[in-house]
Amino acid sequence: MAYTNELRTRLTQTLEELSAAGLSKDERYIRSAQGVEIEVEYPLGSAPRRVLNFCANNYLGLASHPRVVEAARRGLDERGYGMSSVRFICGTQDSHNELEQRLAEFLGMPEAILFASCFDANAAFFEVFFGREDVIISDRLIHASLIDGIRLCEAQRDTYKNSDTAHLEKKLQMWKDKARSICVVTDGVFSMDGMIAPLDRIAELCEQYGALLVVDDSHATGFIGRTGRGTHEHHNVMDRVDVITTTLGKALGGASGGLVAGPPEIVSLLRNRGRPYLFSNAVPPAVIYGALEVMEMLTEGTALRDTLEANAAHFRRRMEAAGFTLVQGESPIVPVMFGDARLAADMARSMLDEGIYVIGFSHPVVPMGKARIRVQLSASHTTEQIDHCVEAFIRCGEKHGVIKKDVGAGS
Amino acid sequence: MSGELREKIIQFIHDEYVDDGTEVDDNTPLISSGLVDSFSMVSLKLYLEQEFEIEIDDDEASTEEFETVSRIQSLVSRKLQERH
Ligand SMILES: Cc1ncc(COP(=O)(O)O)c(C=O)c1O
């Protein structure tokens, strides 16, 4: 072996640069199950503290829901711990197939195929269907996993400004006679600002120019739209999106797993050619059983997503009344804007002292000068907990001079 | 000609990439600043090829050559000269 001095020095230097720029990612240990109330050990080595969690993707509060945990336990008992195989050798149980069908049905798509994660789903997709003769036109703010997926294929690439459909149309016009097929890619809900993509207009443009429409709905599946089907339901284009990729790792229980849902040929070809599908282990039985229970709960009614929607609206209303600047929107992702990176980080630290767990985001995750705290609501938050969070924001905001005293805390 | 060339390039970059009022001049870093990412560079290359009737090979369309308006301008000028 030869872990050379040259390499070691280079890595040390990179780590030091990250640290100096304040970009090191230090992890906080959670000493409890995931949920709205968690125990955090921070700084490391200190006694765990109970805090309210406002930064998980646990939108429907199912990460530790008794029904989901119980179902997962049943999965363990009935089908064991692991599969020790990729799907096509001996890694497919009937329940894998059942879950794929339930997910496709829920999304209103013909078929679905499961991956170990949505990152894998996005990494698998493009390479299978597109080559040099094709072009992929993507929104400039799509998720890193889509970017990597597009990089893995040889298609030509172009982009349009975030959710700017006039710019997208310009691109479609430009490429329409220059490519065998055109694929348009967007997130349904953008994770850093919670904005919902204008999928109605995008779908229309894709039809007009004959482009395949691929939507990553990871931050929407289960709660956006009247019955929580996602962004396509929200914009009333349920039957006008060709392909949806999404995750089981957020609203749908938050364990792990991702999928591609779409036409039968697309799904079948992914089973035959998708590299992360062919060369990575099958999702374990406990996760499959848990996810099946989640699907059961979501088809019983819309109570969870309704509560989430009300929680987000309540939080937005109170924060605005208190004088904070939010990115407007309808999703449970609510960015509270501070601009300055250090201010956002200081605010997040003060919030933790107040018992509220939130995280500041700054460049390069978000544009320079647009640092923020991204608050994520959950259906499991009570109104009292949300009020507690808002009041902590007000106290910290006054302390750091973000808002003036006595602006009033709203309703 | 070179003044006009410069204006056209700057105008295109404004229309295509800027959405927050950032000013772009000869030496504004385009790629390293993230204003133009590797996927978006393609539209810049296509624009230059169409607008100035030149051909830029893929290995010439490097992040270094596209880093500033001034570098792009030299690339285009060189191509125009080669054509004559
Ligand atoms: C838009 C989007 N796509 C894909 C992923 C990846 O999902 P997974 O955690 O299942 O790999 C994420 C999660 O961070 C995401 O936000």
PDB file of N, CA, C and O in Angstrom, chain A residues 310-334:
ATOM      1  N   ALA A 310     -51.625  22.848   6.950  1.00  0.00           N
ATOM      2  CA  ALA A 310     -52.072  23.834   7.939  1.00  0.00           C
ATOM      3  C   ALA A 310     -50.887  24.299   8.792  1.00  0.00           C
ATOM      4  O   ALA A 310     -50.754  25.492   9.087  1.00  0.00           O
ATOM      5  N   ASN A 311     -50.017  23.361   9.163  1.00  0.00           N
ATOM      6  CA  ASN A 311     -48.839  23.717   9.963  1.00  0.00           C
ATOM      7  C   ASN A 311     -47.944  24.702   9.217  1.00  0.00           C
ATOM      8  O   ASN A 311     -47.460  25.683   9.790  1.00  0.00           O
ATOM      9  N   ALA A 312     -47.711  24.432   7.938  1.00  0.00           N
ATOM     10  CA  ALA A 312     -46.843  25.309   7.143  1.00  0.00           C
ATOM     11  C   ALA A 312     -47.469  26.690   7.023  1.00  0.00           C
ATOM     12  O   ALA A 312     -46.781  27.710   7.171  1.00  0.00           O
ATOM     13  N   ALA A 313     -48.771  26.738   6.787  1.00  0.00           N
ATOM     14  CA  ALA A 313     -49.456  28.028   6.634  1.00  0.00           C
ATOM     15  C   ALA A 313     -49.383  28.816   7.944  1.00  0.00           C
ATOM     16  O   ALA A 313     -49.123  30.022   7.948  1.00  0.00           O
ATOM     17  N   HIS A 314     -49.582  28.120   9.056  1.00  0.00           N
ATOM     18  CA  HIS A 314     -49.531  28.778  10.370  1.00  0.00           C
ATOM     19  C   HIS A 314     -48.141  29.360  10.631  1.00  0.00           C
ATOM     20  O   HIS A 314     -47.998  30.520  11.038  1.00  0.00           O
ATOM     21  N   PHE A 315     -47.121  28.552  10.359  1.00  0.00           N
ATOM     22  CA  PHE A 315     -45.745  29.007  10.579  1.00  0.00           C
ATOM     23  C   PHE A 315     -45.426  30.218   9.702  1.00  0.00           C
ATOM     24  O   PHE A 315     -44.884  31.226  10.168  1.00  0.00           O
ATOM     25  N   ARG A 316     -45.779  30.127   8.426  1.00  0.00           N
ATOM     26  CA  ARG A 316     -45.505  31.240   7.511  1.00  0.00           C
ATOM     27  C   ARG A 316     -46.193  32.523   7.982  1.00  0.00           C
ATOM     28  O   ARG A 316     -45.594  33.598   7.984  1.00  0.00           O
ATOM     29  N   ARG A 317     -47.471  32.387   8.364  1.00  0.00           N
ATOM     30  CA  ARG A 317     -48.239  33.555   8.772  1.00  0.00           C
ATOM     31  C   ARG A 317     -47.588  34.225   9.988  1.00  0.00           C
ATOM     32  O   ARG A 317     -47.367  35.430  10.005  1.00  0.00           O
ATOM     33  N   ARG A 318     -47.235  33.438  10.980  1.00  0.00           N
ATOM     34  CA  ARG A 318     -46.683  34.026  12.203  1.00  0.00           C
ATOM     35  C   ARG A 318     -45.292  34.622  11.971  1.00  0.00           C
ATOM     36  O   ARG A 318     -44.961  35.665  12.523  1.00  0.00           O
ATOM     37  N   MET A 319     -44.477  33.952  11.156  1.00  0.00           N
ATOM     38  CA  MET A 319     -43.120  34.468  10.903  1.00  0.00           C
ATOM     39  C   MET A 319     -43.179  35.780  10.131  1.00  0.00           C
ATOM     40  O   MET A 319     -42.391  36.696  10.363  1.00  0.00           O
ATOM     41  N   GLU A 320     -44.107  35.876   9.195  1.00  0.00           N
ATOM     42  CA  GLU A 320     -44.227  37.118   8.429  1.00  0.00           C
ATOM     43  C   GLU A 320     -44.723  38.244   9.314  1.00  0.00           C
ATOM     44  O   GLU A 320     -44.226  39.372   9.250  1.00  0.00           O
ATOM     45  N   ALA A 321     -45.676  37.911  10.170  1.00  0.00           N
ATOM     46  CA  ALA A 321     -46.198  38.928  11.085  1.00  0.00           C
ATOM     47  C   ALA A 321     -45.084  39.429  12.001  1.00  0.00           C
ATOM     48  O   ALA A 321     -45.064  40.595  12.406  1.00  0.00           O
ATOM     49  N   ALA A 322     -44.129  38.569  12.313  1.00  0.00           N
ATOM     50  CA  ALA A 322     -43.029  38.955  13.201  1.00  0.00           C
ATOM     51  C   ALA A 322     -41.968  39.770  12.470  1.00  0.00           C
ATOM     52  O   ALA A 322     -41.046  40.271  13.094  1.00  0.00           O
ATOM     53  N   GLY A 323     -42.086  39.857  11.158  1.00  0.00           N
ATOM     54  CA  GLY A 323     -41.168  40.708  10.404  1.00  0.00           C
ATOM     55  C   GLY A 323     -40.024  39.979   9.718  1.00  0.00           C
ATOM     56  O   GLY A 323     -39.097  40.609   9.215  1.00  0.00           O
ATOM     57  N   PHE A 324     -40.070  38.654   9.677  1.00  0.00           N
ATOM     58  CA  PHE A 324     -39.010  37.916   8.986  1.00  0.00           C
ATOM     59  C   PHE A 324     -39.269  37.876   7.478  1.00  0.00           C
ATOM     60  O   PHE A 324     -40.413  37.964   7.028  1.00  0.00           O
ATOM     61  N   THR A 325     -38.185  37.755   6.722  1.00  0.00           N
ATOM     62  CA  THR A 325     -38.301  37.633   5.271  1.00  0.00           C
ATOM     63  C   THR A 325     -38.279  36.160   4.894  1.00  0.00           C
ATOM     64  O   THR A 325     -37.319  35.449   5.188  1.00  0.00           O
ATOM     65  N   LEU A 326     -39.348  35.691   4.274  1.00  0.00           N
ATOM     66  CA  LEU A 326     -39.440  34.288   3.866  1.00  0.00           C
ATOM     67  C   LEU A 326     -39.420  34.207   2.352  1.00  0.00           C
ATOM     68  O   LEU A 326     -39.767  35.168   1.675  1.00  0.00           O
ATOM     69  N   VAL A 327     -39.034  33.053   1.818  1.00  0.00           N
ATOM     70  CA  VAL A 327     -39.286  32.811   0.399  1.00  0.00           C
ATOM     71  C   VAL A 327     -40.743  32.373   0.318  1.00  0.00           C
ATOM     72  O   VAL A 327     -41.152  31.416   0.974  1.00  0.00           O
ATOM     73  N   GLN A 328     -41.529  33.124  -0.451  1.00  0.00           N
ATOM     74  CA  GLN A 328     -42.958  32.827  -0.552  1.00  0.00           C
ATOM     75  C   GLN A 328     -43.171  31.452  -1.153  1.00  0.00           C
ATOM     76  O   GLN A 328     -42.391  31.008  -1.981  1.00  0.00           O
ATOM     77  N   GLY A 329     -44.227  30.794  -0.750  1.00  0.00           N
ATOM     78  CA  GLY A 329     -44.505  29.493  -1.351  1.00  0.00           C
ATOM     79  C   GLY A 329     -45.585  28.759  -0.599  1.00  0.00           C
ATOM     80  O   GLY A 329     -46.179  29.290   0.348  1.00  0.00           O
ATOM     81  N   GLU A 330     -45.841  27.547  -1.015  1.00  0.00           N
ATOM     82  CA  GLU A 330     -46.919  26.778  -0.421  1.00  0.00           C
ATOM     83  C   GLU A 330     -46.423  25.477   0.182  1.00  0.00           C
ATOM     84  O   GLU A 330     -47.202  24.685   0.678  1.00  0.00           O
ATOM     85  N   SER A 331     -45.127  25.209   0.081  1.00  0.00           N
ATOM     86  CA  SER A 331     -44.644  23.920   0.551  1.00  0.00           C
ATOM     87  C   SER A 331     -44.221  24.006   2.012  1.00  0.00           C
ATOM     88  O   SER A 331     -44.053  25.100   2.556  1.00  0.00           O
ATOM     89  N   PRO A 332     -44.048  22.874   2.671  1.00  0.00           N
ATOM     90  CA  PRO A 332     -43.605  22.875   4.070  1.00  0.00           C
ATOM     91  C   PRO A 332     -42.120  23.180   4.231  1.00  0.00           C
ATOM     92  O   PRO A 332     -41.592  23.104   5.336  1.00  0.00           O
ATOM     93  N   ILE A 333     -41.440  23.489   3.139  1.00  0.00           N
ATOM     94  CA  ILE A 333     -40.057  23.981   3.211  1.00  0.00           C
ATOM     95  C   ILE A 333     -40.148  25.501   3.266  1.00  0.00           C
ATOM     96  O   ILE A 333     -40.618  26.125   2.316  1.00  0.00           O
ATOM     97  N   VAL A 334     -39.730  26.085   4.375  1.00  0.00           N
ATOM     98  CA  VAL A 334     -39.860  27.536   4.533  1.00  0.00           C
ATOM     99  C   VAL A 334     -38.497  28.171   4.806  1.00  0.00           C
ATOM    100  O   VAL A 334     -37.989  28.105   5.917  1.00  0.00           O
TER     101      VAL A 334
END
